[in-house]
Amino acid sequence: MSNLEIDSLINEISKLPGFGRKSAQRITLFLLKNKSKALVPLIEKLKTANDKIINCEICFNIDTVTPCSLCESNKRDHLTICVVEDISDLWTLERIGFYKGLYHILGGNLSAVNGIGIDDLSINKLINRVKDNNIKEVILALSTNMEGQTTSHVIADKLKSLDVEVSKLAQGVPIGGEFQYLDENTISTAFQSRKSIL
Amino acid sequence: MRFFENIKLENFRNFNNYYLSFNQKCNVFYGLNGSGKTNILEAISLFEKGRGIRKDRYENMINKNQNSNFFKVISTFVSANNKIDLELKSELKDNRYKKIIKVNKSISIENYNYFENLFSLIWFLPEMERIFLQSPSVRRNFLDRLVYNTDKSYVKLLRKYNNRIIERKNLLYKEKPDAEWINKIEFDIVDLGILIYKKREEYINSLNNELKNLNLTKENFFKIKLNIKDSFINKIDNKDNLEDMYFKQLSHNRNEDMISGGCKIGPHRSDILGRDLIKNFSLDLFSTGQQKTFILQIILAHCNILIKSFNLQPIVFFDEVCSHLDDKNRAILLELIETLNVQIFLTGTDNNSFSFLSTNANYCCIE
């Protein structure tokens, strides 16, 4: 392996999210020093992932089958869909484990500045899914930044004409959070969304 | 009294390693052109949010002769006998330079927010002498800076509003923009735009009141009044339906805005005009020196507002202030220096130009 090849390997690894040049160098050296224990199994896993892992045609989750195991599961509530931006959000909800409905992965948020429009996300597929499957509730679990709020609003507007309840996650004081450290927007939203405890 | 006690510059602009201590009231930096007087003001201004008085890139602030890839500014800020240690350093991350500020050796946002709310920087730069002759955006930015001094969250509001305007522009370029999407963006523009209009109007009203109070106490001051000129908001008499009318107008302008590539109405189109109430002339018709007096009067009134209404400590920069310095301008400067508890930094090429100041001023020759 010439220096050029090592450099190009480091370069490819440094393109992965969360990795800088130094981390990429460390990983490259580790893999090259532990070929049989680390590099070969990694190549095999990557090949398997490339061959077998596909997007679910219904919810856009990743799995080895389509529809995915979540969409096919009989133990889940098939009348509720939770809309998330990305697969990592689905994993977060699944790790916690209290939500037993279905998912729909949008693939991002609307952003005209970044060239992400309605057709680049799975919004129209969500609308059709709600129409075709007699869905009773759509939970919008998107980011609370401006793009996330816009996307939630657009989806809610598009679902308005259908017989479906549309909800979004609550915003306010986090559990275990100290009040004095909260920013003013969070406090004002928490005040507006306060509820009676008696 | 709150003030910057000293500053230490490392690899910053033309300075390799430079230390300067400040007087809590009046500081005069004099020296030849290019000696770095404004650079010191710029270094202090970096402790506020943004890229400082010059709005330059951080990489341009690094001293190129030293073959280093960072600059550092260290200072002490004094607030009611408490000393706050400040350290500002440039950092290269993802091929972009940014600044990291440590307040009392911590980079926590709570520490910075606490420090940020102790003072407000106001500056007068030579180009501001002709502010009433320049483009509306220069006056708008000046007003926004003053509003930001009174409300630090204002900059976030402006950023969100500008983001929405750009988003709408990009969306209008699409062949068939999605109706719900563009409606939502325009709703956001209406909400944010009205907030900006309100904040500017509230500030202009309090500024005009303070200018009026100054006129009552100082007979030789100009009697001036500022007002906002806006092709949309000025035409609306009944503001009860402002939101509806704003939204309808935005929707109506979509085709025109698509062709022009902008947004025809909104606070980003406002202008700030002023009139002399005695002569009933627009302020742009006055001489350059008189326009300088208007700005100095505005800064004086603004400092009064910050101290009286917001309990904020103004810290004022006057860069190259000596040109066109007549008796009126001197009177305003002296008023700022002598009667208000304000830390002031003045720059000029010659220390003799500042002979009207009291002997308590801290004179620093920058070489």
Coordinates of C-alpha atoms in Angstrom, one line a residue, chain B residues 145-309:
Chain B
R145 CA -27.3 48.6 16.5
L146 CA -29.0 51.1 19.0
V147 CA -32.0 48.8 19.4
Y148 CA -29.7 45.9 20.0
N149 CA -27.9 47.9 22.8
T150 CA -31.2 48.0 24.6
D151 CA -32.4 44.5 23.8
K152 CA -29.7 41.8 23.2
S153 CA -32.3 39.3 21.9
Y154 CA -33.0 41.8 19.0
V155 CA -30.2 40.4 16.9
K156 CA -31.8 36.9 17.0
L157 CA -35.0 38.4 15.8
L158 CA -33.3 40.1 12.9
R159 CA -31.5 36.9 12.0
K160 CA -34.7 34.9 12.0
Y161 CA -36.5 37.5 9.9
N162 CA -33.7 37.6 7.3
N163 CA -33.6 33.8 7.2
R164 CA -37.3 33.8 6.4
I165 CA -37.0 36.5 3.7
I166 CA -34.2 34.4 2.0
E167 CA -36.3 31.3 2.4
R168 CA -39.3 33.0 0.7
K169 CA -37.0 34.3 -2.1
N170 CA -35.7 30.8 -2.8
L171 CA -39.2 29.3 -2.7
L172 CA -40.6 31.9 -5.2
Y173 CA -37.9 30.8 -7.7
K174 CA -39.5 27.4 -7.8
E175 CA -41.9 26.8 -10.7
K176 CA -44.9 26.0 -8.5
P177 CA -44.1 26.8 -4.9
D178 CA -46.1 24.7 -2.4
A179 CA -49.1 26.9 -1.1
E180 CA -48.9 25.7 2.5
W181 CA -45.2 26.1 2.6
I182 CA -45.1 29.7 1.3
N183 CA -48.1 30.6 3.5
K184 CA -46.2 29.4 6.6
I185 CA -43.1 31.4 5.6
E186 CA -45.2 34.5 5.0
F187 CA -47.0 34.1 8.4
D188 CA -43.5 33.9 10.0
I189 CA -42.4 37.0 8.1
V190 CA -45.5 38.8 9.3
D191 CA -45.0 37.8 13.0
L192 CA -41.3 38.6 13.0
G193 CA -41.6 41.8 10.8
I194 CA -44.3 43.3 13.1
L195 CA -42.1 42.6 16.1
I196 CA -39.2 44.4 14.4
Y197 CA -41.4 47.3 13.5
K198 CA -42.6 47.6 17.1
K199 CA -39.2 47.4 18.7
R200 CA -37.8 50.1 16.3
E201 CA -40.8 52.3 16.9
E202 CA -40.6 52.0 20.7
Y203 CA -36.9 52.8 20.5
I204 CA -37.4 55.8 18.2
N205 CA -40.1 57.2 20.5
S206 CA -37.9 56.9 23.6
L207 CA -34.9 58.4 21.6
N208 CA -37.1 61.3 20.5
N209 CA -38.2 61.9 24.1
E210 CA -34.6 61.9 25.3
L211 CA -33.5 64.2 22.5
K212 CA -36.3 66.6 23.6
N213 CA -35.1 66.4 27.2
L214 CA -31.6 67.2 26.0
N215 CA -32.9 70.3 24.2
L216 CA -34.6 71.5 27.3
T217 CA -31.4 71.4 29.3
K218 CA -28.9 72.4 26.6
E219 CA -30.0 75.5 24.6
N220 CA -27.2 75.2 22.0
F221 CA -28.2 71.7 20.9
F222 CA -30.0 71.1 17.7
K223 CA -33.7 70.3 18.1
I224 CA -34.0 67.2 16.0
K225 CA -36.6 64.5 15.7
L226 CA -36.2 61.1 14.0
N227 CA -38.8 59.1 12.3
I228 CA -39.1 55.8 10.4
K229 CA -40.0 56.0 6.7
D230 CA -41.6 52.8 5.5
S231 CA -43.6 52.4 2.3
F232 CA -45.9 49.8 3.9
I233 CA -46.4 50.6 7.6
N234 CA -46.6 54.4 7.1
K235 CA -49.7 53.9 4.9
I236 CA -51.7 52.0 7.4
D237 CA -53.8 54.1 9.8
N238 CA -55.7 51.4 11.6
K239 CA -53.1 48.9 13.0
D240 CA -55.8 46.5 14.3
N241 CA -55.7 44.5 11.1
L242 CA -52.0 44.9 10.5
E243 CA -51.3 41.2 10.5
D244 CA -53.9 40.5 7.8
M245 CA -53.0 43.4 5.7
Y246 CA -49.3 42.5 5.9
F247 CA -50.0 38.9 4.9
K248 CA -52.3 39.9 2.1
Q249 CA -49.7 42.4 0.7
L250 CA -47.0 39.8 0.8
S251 CA -49.1 37.3 -1.0
H252 CA -50.1 39.9 -3.6
N253 CA -46.5 40.8 -4.2
R254 CA -45.3 37.2 -4.9
N255 CA -45.0 37.6 -8.7
E256 CA -43.3 41.0 -8.5
D257 CA -40.9 39.7 -5.7
M258 CA -40.1 36.6 -7.8
I259 CA -39.0 38.8 -10.7
S260 CA -37.1 41.3 -8.6
G261 CA -35.6 38.6 -6.4
G262 CA -36.4 40.3 -3.1
C263 CA -39.3 41.3 -0.9
K264 CA -40.9 44.6 -1.6
I265 CA -42.2 45.4 1.8
G266 CA -41.1 44.9 5.4
P267 CA -38.7 46.3 8.0
H268 CA -35.7 45.5 5.8
R269 CA -37.0 48.3 3.5
S270 CA -37.4 51.0 6.2
D271 CA -35.4 54.1 6.3
I272 CA -34.6 56.5 9.2
L273 CA -35.1 60.1 8.5
G274 CA -34.6 63.1 10.7
R275 CA -35.7 66.8 10.7
D276 CA -34.5 69.9 12.4
L277 CA -37.5 71.2 14.2
I278 CA -36.5 74.8 14.2
K279 CA -35.5 75.2 10.5
N280 CA -37.9 72.4 9.4
F281 CA -35.1 71.0 7.2
S282 CA -34.3 67.4 6.6
L283 CA -31.1 66.4 8.3
D284 CA -29.3 65.4 5.0
L285 CA -29.4 69.1 3.9
F286 CA -27.1 70.2 6.8
S287 CA -23.3 70.3 6.5
T288 CA -21.1 67.3 7.3
G289 CA -20.0 68.9 10.6
Q290 CA -23.6 69.6 11.6
Q291 CA -24.5 66.0 10.7
K292 CA -21.7 64.9 13.0
T293 CA -23.3 66.9 15.8
F294 CA -26.7 65.2 15.1
I295 CA -25.0 61.8 15.5
L296 CA -23.2 62.9 18.7
Q297 CA -26.5 64.2 20.1
I298 CA -28.1 60.8 19.3
I299 CA -25.3 58.9 21.0
L300 CA -25.6 61.2 24.0
A301 CA -29.4 60.6 24.2
H302 CA -28.9 56.9 23.6
C303 CA -26.4 56.7 26.6
N304 CA -29.0 58.4 28.7
I305 CA -31.6 55.9 27.7
L306 CA -29.3 52.9 28.4
I307 CA -28.4 54.2 31.9
K308 CA -31.8 55.5 33.0
S309 CA -34.2 52.9 31.5

